[in-house]
Amino acid sequence: MDRQLARVLRSYRRTLGTAAGLLAVALYAATVMGAFGNILADRVLGQPDFIDNSPNQGTGAAAGETLYFPNAVAIDSSVTPNNLYVADKNNNRVLGWMNADSFTSGSAADLVIGQPSFTANNCNNSGGPTNSLLCFPTSLAVDASGNLYVADAANNRVLEYSNPFAACKGTFPCVGGAAQEVFGQTSFTLSKVAAGTNGLNNPQGVALDASGDLYVADYGNNRVLEYNTPLTNTTADLVFGQALSFTTAKCNNDTSGGNPTADDLCDPEAVAVDPVSGALYVADSGNNRVLEYNTPLTNATADLVFGQAPSFTTGGCDFDNGGSADDPDDLCGPAGVAVDTLGNLYVADANNNRVLEYNTPLNA
């Protein structure tokens, strides 16, 4: 099929020119390859078309329709049509679109969070942190009521915004309101690194379970924290990766940085919760594995390991091949995890430049 497409492309470039050739190939792929599923993107945000790819569209300045290293997306399914959020990391903001289904390519965002305007983009707006500013947001999660959680990584905190679109009261484009809750700091104006039940260090991932409990991948503290009822509680209730201790923060803590165990974590980058079973998945990137916890609200020891075939006490990149090659049993620096409504697991296997899918791994 690749050779066939290449021949079509060469033919149309010779006869009609590059632009026409590319259009013909797109039409060819849409018809001939349609039987294999839709492999072509339908719309694009952050760029005026599918060809351009420069940060902030090459202007160097932020705007409502531009992006600069977007790091995460989240869908708010509490409303119809669904809202779409994007963590626009290097513009130090979160952008929101009211309709995740029918936006047009290149359309400007309806909402900005973390900056005083759509054209501002400096970390903390060149000042210190507040409840209205962000610095390198890395992850997003939305609860069943439309409340938004943002991992504000460089400020060493997670912020909660109560239903940001509703706060705009129907007037758009809208500069979003201030955060209502802060996790990891005792004040909205602080950004210090700390462990304990109220500290965070460069949080990289956030996720929510069906009851609205919050999980945070606390990357710099080599742990995952869980908060019961986070809308009323900003103190962590459970810790993963530090043998139930909130005061330690070492990579592979119980072996002093040696080989991992089922109780350890090292540089966790992402978290996800199975929406049906409630199982927790953690991308344990420093140990080149993904861990699964069956009952995370009561158990901080992993029940299942992916990427280490299937040992809890090894942590090498592409372990069973000595780091020289990868196969379906391997992982190397996993950076993202997601679970669908059928319980299938998806892993962004970053250093192997691939995404892996595991069919209903809890039933395997």
Coordinates of C-alpha atoms in Angstrom, one line a residue:
M1 CA 0.0 0.0 0.0
D2 CA 2.9 2.4 0.7
R3 CA 4.4 1.8 -2.7
Q4 CA 1.0 2.3 -4.3
L5 CA 0.6 5.6 -2.6
A6 CA 4.1 6.7 -3.6
R7 CA 3.4 5.9 -7.3
V8 CA 0.2 8.0 -7.1
L9 CA 2.0 10.9 -5.5
R10 CA 4.8 10.9 -8.1
S11 CA 2.3 10.8 -10.9
Y12 CA 0.2 13.6 -9.7
R13 CA 3.2 15.8 -8.8
R14 CA 4.4 15.4 -12.4
T15 CA 1.1 16.2 -14.0
L16 CA -0.7 18.6 -11.7
G17 CA 1.8 20.0 -9.2
T18 CA 2.5 19.3 -5.6
A19 CA -0.6 20.8 -4.1
A20 CA -2.9 19.0 -6.5
G21 CA -1.0 15.8 -6.0
L22 CA -1.3 16.0 -2.3
L23 CA -5.1 16.6 -2.6
A24 CA -5.3 13.6 -5.0
V25 CA -3.5 11.4 -2.5
A26 CA -5.8 12.5 0.2
L27 CA -8.8 11.6 -1.9
Y28 CA -7.2 8.3 -2.9
A29 CA -6.5 7.4 0.7
A30 CA -10.0 8.3 1.8
T31 CA -11.5 6.0 -0.8
V32 CA -9.1 3.1 -1.3
M33 CA -7.9 2.9 2.3
G34 CA -11.3 3.6 3.8
A35 CA -11.9 -0.1 4.3
F36 CA -9.1 -0.2 6.7
G37 CA -10.5 2.6 8.9
N38 CA -10.0 6.4 9.0
I39 CA -6.2 7.0 9.3
L40 CA -6.4 10.7 8.3
A41 CA -7.0 13.5 10.7
D42 CA -10.2 15.4 10.1
R43 CA -9.5 18.7 11.8
V44 CA -6.6 20.6 13.4
L45 CA -6.3 23.0 16.3
G46 CA -3.3 25.3 16.9
Q47 CA -2.4 25.6 13.2
P48 CA -4.3 27.2 10.2
D49 CA -3.9 23.9 8.2
F50 CA -2.4 20.4 8.3
I51 CA 0.9 21.5 6.7
D52 CA 2.2 24.1 9.2
N53 CA 3.6 23.1 12.5
S54 CA 5.6 26.0 14.1
P55 CA 5.0 27.1 17.7
N56 CA 2.4 29.9 17.9
Q57 CA 2.1 29.7 14.1
G58 CA 5.6 31.1 13.7
T59 CA 4.8 34.5 15.1
G60 CA 6.3 34.0 18.5
A61 CA 3.2 35.5 20.1
A62 CA 0.3 33.6 21.6
A63 CA -3.2 34.1 20.4
G64 CA -6.6 32.4 20.8
E65 CA -5.9 30.0 17.9
T66 CA -2.2 29.1 18.5
L67 CA -0.5 26.4 20.6
Y68 CA 3.1 25.9 21.8
F69 CA 3.9 22.3 22.9
P70 CA 0.5 21.2 23.9
N71 CA 1.0 18.4 26.4
A72 CA -2.5 17.0 27.3
V73 CA -6.1 17.1 26.3
A74 CA -9.3 16.3 28.3
I75 CA -12.9 16.1 27.4
D76 CA -15.7 17.3 29.6
S77 CA -18.6 14.9 29.0
S78 CA -20.8 16.4 31.8
V79 CA -22.4 18.7 29.1
T80 CA -23.7 18.3 25.6
P81 CA -21.9 19.2 23.4
N82 CA -18.8 18.1 25.2
N83 CA -16.1 20.8 26.1
L84 CA -12.5 20.3 25.0
Y85 CA -9.5 21.4 27.1
V86 CA -5.9 21.5 26.0
A87 CA -2.9 22.0 28.3
D88 CA -0.9 24.5 26.2
K89 CA 2.3 23.8 28.1
N90 CA 4.8 26.3 26.8
N91 CA 2.3 29.1 26.6
N92 CA 1.6 28.4 30.3
R93 CA -2.1 28.2 29.9
V94 CA -5.1 25.9 29.3
L95 CA -7.4 26.6 26.4
G96 CA -11.0 25.5 26.1
W97 CA -13.3 25.0 23.2
M98 CA -17.1 24.8 23.9
N99 CA -17.8 22.1 21.3
A100 CA -15.5 19.1 21.0
D101 CA -17.5 17.7 18.1
S102 CA -17.9 20.5 15.6
F103 CA -15.0 23.0 15.9
T104 CA -13.5 24.0 12.6
S105 CA -9.8 23.7 11.8
G106 CA -7.7 26.6 13.1
S107 CA -10.6 27.9 15.2
A108 CA -9.7 30.1 18.2
A109 CA -10.4 28.9 21.7
D110 CA -13.5 30.1 23.6
L111 CA -11.7 30.1 27.0
V112 CA -8.3 30.7 28.4
I113 CA -7.1 29.7 31.9
G114 CA -3.8 30.6 33.5
Q115 CA -3.3 33.9 31.7
P116 CA -4.9 37.4 31.9
S117 CA -5.6 37.4 28.2
F118 CA -5.3 35.2 25.0
T119 CA -2.1 37.0 24.0
A120 CA -0.2 36.6 27.3
N121 CA 2.0 33.5 27.7
N122 CA 4.8 33.9 30.2
C123 CA 5.1 31.6 33.2
N124 CA 3.0 33.1 36.0
N125 CA 2.7 36.2 33.7
S126 CA 6.3 37.0 34.6
G127 CA 5.5 37.2 38.3
G128 CA 4.9 34.8 41.2
P129 CA 2.1 32.2 41.3
T130 CA -1.5 33.2 42.1
N131 CA -4.8 31.4 41.8
S132 CA -5.2 32.8 38.3
L133 CA -1.8 31.9 36.8
L134 CA 0.0 28.8 35.5
C135 CA 3.5 27.7 34.8
F136 CA 4.0 24.7 32.5
P137 CA 0.7 22.8 32.9
T138 CA 1.3 19.2 32.0
S139 CA -1.9 17.2 32.6
L140 CA -5.7 17.7 32.8
A141 CA -8.7 15.8 34.3
V142 CA -12.4 16.6 34.4
D143 CA -14.9 15.2 36.9
A144 CA -18.5 14.2 36.4
S145 CA -19.6 17.8 37.3
G146 CA -17.4 19.5 34.9
N147 CA -14.7 20.6 37.4
L148 CA -11.2 20.9 35.9
Y149 CA -8.0 19.7 37.6
V150 CA -4.6 21.0 36.2
A151 CA -1.2 19.7 37.0
D152 CA 0.7 23.0 37.3
A153 CA 4.1 21.3 37.2
A154 CA 6.6 24.2 37.5
N155 CA 4.6 25.6 40.4
N156 CA 4.7 22.2 42.2
R157 CA 0.9 22.1 42.6
V158 CA -2.4 20.9 41.2
L159 CA -5.2 23.4 40.8
E160 CA -9.0 22.8 40.7
Y161 CA -11.3 25.1 38.7
S162 CA -15.0 24.8 39.4
N163 CA -16.8 24.3 36.0
P164 CA -14.8 26.9 34.1
F165 CA -17.2 27.2 31.1
A166 CA -20.2 27.8 33.4
A167 CA -18.2 30.6 35.2
C168 CA -18.1 32.5 31.9
K169 CA -21.9 32.9 32.1
G170 CA -22.4 32.5 28.4
T171 CA -20.1 35.3 27.3
F172 CA -17.3 34.2 25.0
P173 CA -14.4 34.5 24.3
C174 CA -13.8 34.3 28.0
V175 CA -10.8 34.7 30.4
G176 CA -11.5 32.0 32.9
G177 CA -11.8 32.6 36.6
A178 CA -9.5 31.8 39.4
A179 CA -8.8 28.3 40.8
Q180 CA -10.9 27.3 43.9
E181 CA -8.5 24.6 45.4
V182 CA -4.8 24.1 45.5
F183 CA -3.0 20.8 46.2
G184 CA 0.7 20.7 47.1
Q185 CA 0.9 24.2 48.5
T186 CA -0.5 25.8 51.6
S187 CA -1.2 29.0 49.7
F188 CA -1.9 30.0 46.0
T189 CA 1.1 32.3 46.2
L190 CA 3.7 29.5 47.1
S191 CA 5.5 27.1 44.8
K192 CA 8.0 25.3 47.0
V193 CA 9.0 21.7 46.7
A194 CA 7.9 19.5 49.5
A195 CA 6.9 15.9 50.4
G196 CA 4.5 15.0 53.2
T197 CA 0.7 14.9 52.8
N198 CA 0.5 18.5 51.6
G199 CA 3.5 18.7 49.3
L200 CA 4.2 18.1 45.6
N201 CA 7.4 18.1 43.5
N202 CA 6.9 18.6 39.7
P203 CA 3.5 16.8 39.4
Q204 CA 3.2 15.3 35.9
G205 CA -0.2 13.5 35.8
V206 CA -3.7 13.7 37.2
A207 CA -6.6 11.4 37.0
L208 CA -10.0 10.9 38.7
D209 CA -12.0 7.8 39.5
A210 CA -15.8 7.4 39.1
S211 CA -16.4 8.8 42.6
G212 CA -14.3 11.9 42.0
D213 CA -11.3 10.9 44.0
L214 CA -8.1 12.5 42.7
Y215 CA -4.8 10.7 41.8
V216 CA -1.6 12.7 41.2
A217 CA 1.7 11.4 39.7
D218 CA 4.1 13.3 42.0
Y219 CA 7.1 12.8 39.6
G220 CA 9.8 14.5 41.7
N221 CA 8.8 12.8 44.9
N222 CA 8.7 9.3 43.2
R223 CA 5.2 8.6 44.3
V224 CA 1.5 8.8 43.5
L225 CA -0.9 10.6 45.9
E226 CA -4.6 10.0 46.3
Y227 CA -7.0 12.5 47.7
N228 CA -10.5 11.4 48.9
T229 CA -13.3 13.9 47.9
P230 CA -10.8 16.6 46.6
L231 CA -13.4 19.3 46.3
T232 CA -13.4 19.5 50.1
N233 CA -10.0 17.9 51.0
T234 CA -6.6 19.0 49.8
T235 CA -4.6 16.7 52.1
A236 CA -3.5 13.4 50.6
D237 CA -5.1 10.3 52.1
L238 CA -2.9 7.5 50.5
V239 CA 0.6 7.3 49.0
F240 CA 1.9 4.8 46.4
G241 CA 5.6 4.1 45.8
Q242 CA 7.0 5.0 49.3
A243 CA 5.9 2.0 51.4
L244 CA 3.0 4.0 52.8
S245 CA 5.3 6.7 54.1
F246 CA 4.5 10.4 53.3
T247 CA 7.9 11.6 54.5
T248 CA 10.1 9.7 52.1
A249 CA 10.6 10.6 48.4
K250 CA 13.4 8.3 47.1
C251 CA 13.4 6.4 43.8
N252 CA 12.7 2.8 44.6
N253 CA 12.7 3.7 48.3
D254 CA 12.7 0.4 50.0
T255 CA 15.8 -0.8 48.1
S256 CA 17.6 2.6 48.4
G257 CA 17.5 3.2 44.6
G258 CA 18.3 -0.4 43.7
N259 CA 16.0 -2.9 41.9
P260 CA 12.3 -2.0 42.3
T261 CA 9.6 -4.0 44.1
A262 CA 5.8 -3.9 43.9
D263 CA 5.8 -1.2 46.5
D264 CA 8.2 1.2 44.6
L265 CA 8.0 3.9 42.1
C266 CA 10.6 6.0 40.2
D267 CA 9.7 9.1 38.2
P268 CA 6.0 8.3 37.7
E269 CA 4.8 10.4 34.8
A270 CA 1.1 9.5 34.3
V271 CA -1.9 8.0 36.0
A272 CA -5.2 6.6 34.7
V273 CA -8.2 4.9 36.3
D274 CA -10.3 2.1 34.8
P275 CA -13.8 3.7 34.7
V276 CA -15.5 0.4 35.4
S277 CA -13.3 -1.5 37.8
G278 CA -11.7 1.4 39.5
A279 CA -8.2 -0.1 39.0
L280 CA -5.3 2.4 39.0
Y281 CA -2.6 2.3 36.3
V282 CA 0.7 4.2 36.8
A283 CA 3.4 4.9 34.2
D284 CA 6.4 4.2 36.3
S285 CA 8.8 5.7 33.7
G286 CA 12.1 5.4 35.7
N287 CA 11.5 1.7 36.1
N288 CA 10.4 1.2 32.5
R289 CA 7.1 -0.3 33.4
V290 CA 3.4 0.3 34.1
L291 CA 1.9 -0.9 37.4
E292 CA -1.7 -1.8 38.1
Y293 CA -3.4 -1.6 41.5
N294 CA -6.7 -3.5 41.8
T295 CA -8.2 -1.7 44.7
P296 CA -6.2 1.6 45.0
L297 CA -8.3 3.2 47.7
T298 CA -7.3 0.4 50.1
N299 CA -4.1 -1.1 48.6
A300 CA -0.8 0.6 47.7
T301 CA 1.0 -2.5 46.5
A302 CA 0.9 -3.2 42.8
D303 CA -1.0 -6.3 41.6
L304 CA 0.2 -6.4 38.0
V305 CA 3.3 -5.2 36.1
F306 CA 3.6 -4.5 32.4
G307 CA 7.0 -4.1 30.6
Q308 CA 9.1 -6.4 32.8
A309 CA 7.9 -9.8 31.6
P310 CA 6.4 -10.0 34.4
S311 CA 8.8 -9.4 37.2
F312 CA 8.3 -6.7 39.9
T313 CA 12.0 -6.7 40.7
T314 CA 13.5 -5.6 37.4
G315 CA 13.4 -2.2 35.8
G316 CA 15.5 -2.1 32.7
C317 CA 14.6 -0.5 29.3
D318 CA 13.4 -3.3 27.0
F319 CA 14.4 -5.7 29.8
D320 CA 14.1 -9.1 28.2
N321 CA 16.3 -8.0 25.3
G322 CA 19.0 -6.3 27.5
G323 CA 17.9 -2.9 26.1
S324 CA 18.9 -3.8 22.5
A325 CA 15.5 -4.3 21.0
D326 CA 11.8 -4.2 22.0
D327 CA 9.0 -6.7 21.7
P328 CA 5.4 -6.9 23.1
D329 CA 6.7 -7.7 26.6
D330 CA 8.8 -4.5 26.8
L331 CA 8.6 -0.9 27.7
C332 CA 11.1 1.9 27.8
G333 CA 10.3 5.2 29.5
P334 CA 6.5 5.0 29.4
A335 CA 5.1 8.5 29.6
G336 CA 1.3 8.1 29.3
V337 CA -1.5 5.7 30.1
A338 CA -5.2 5.6 29.3
V339 CA -8.1 3.2 29.8
D340 CA -11.2 2.9 27.7
T341 CA -14.7 2.0 28.9
L342 CA -14.1 -1.7 27.9
G343 CA -11.1 -1.9 30.2
N344 CA -8.5 -1.9 27.4
L345 CA -5.2 -0.2 28.4
Y346 CA -3.2 2.1 26.2
V347 CA 0.5 3.0 27.0
A348 CA 2.6 5.7 25.4
D349 CA 5.9 3.9 25.2
A350 CA 7.9 7.1 24.8
N351 CA 11.5 5.9 24.3
N352 CA 10.4 3.1 21.9
N353 CA 8.5 5.7 19.9
R354 CA 5.2 3.7 19.9
V355 CA 1.9 3.3 21.6
L356 CA 0.9 -0.2 22.9
E357 CA -2.6 -1.5 23.5
Y358 CA -3.5 -4.3 25.9
N359 CA -6.9 -6.0 25.5
T360 CA -8.7 -6.2 28.9
P361 CA -5.5 -6.8 30.8
L362 CA -7.3 -7.5 34.1
N363 CA -8.9 -10.5 32.5
A364 CA -5.7 -11.9 31.1

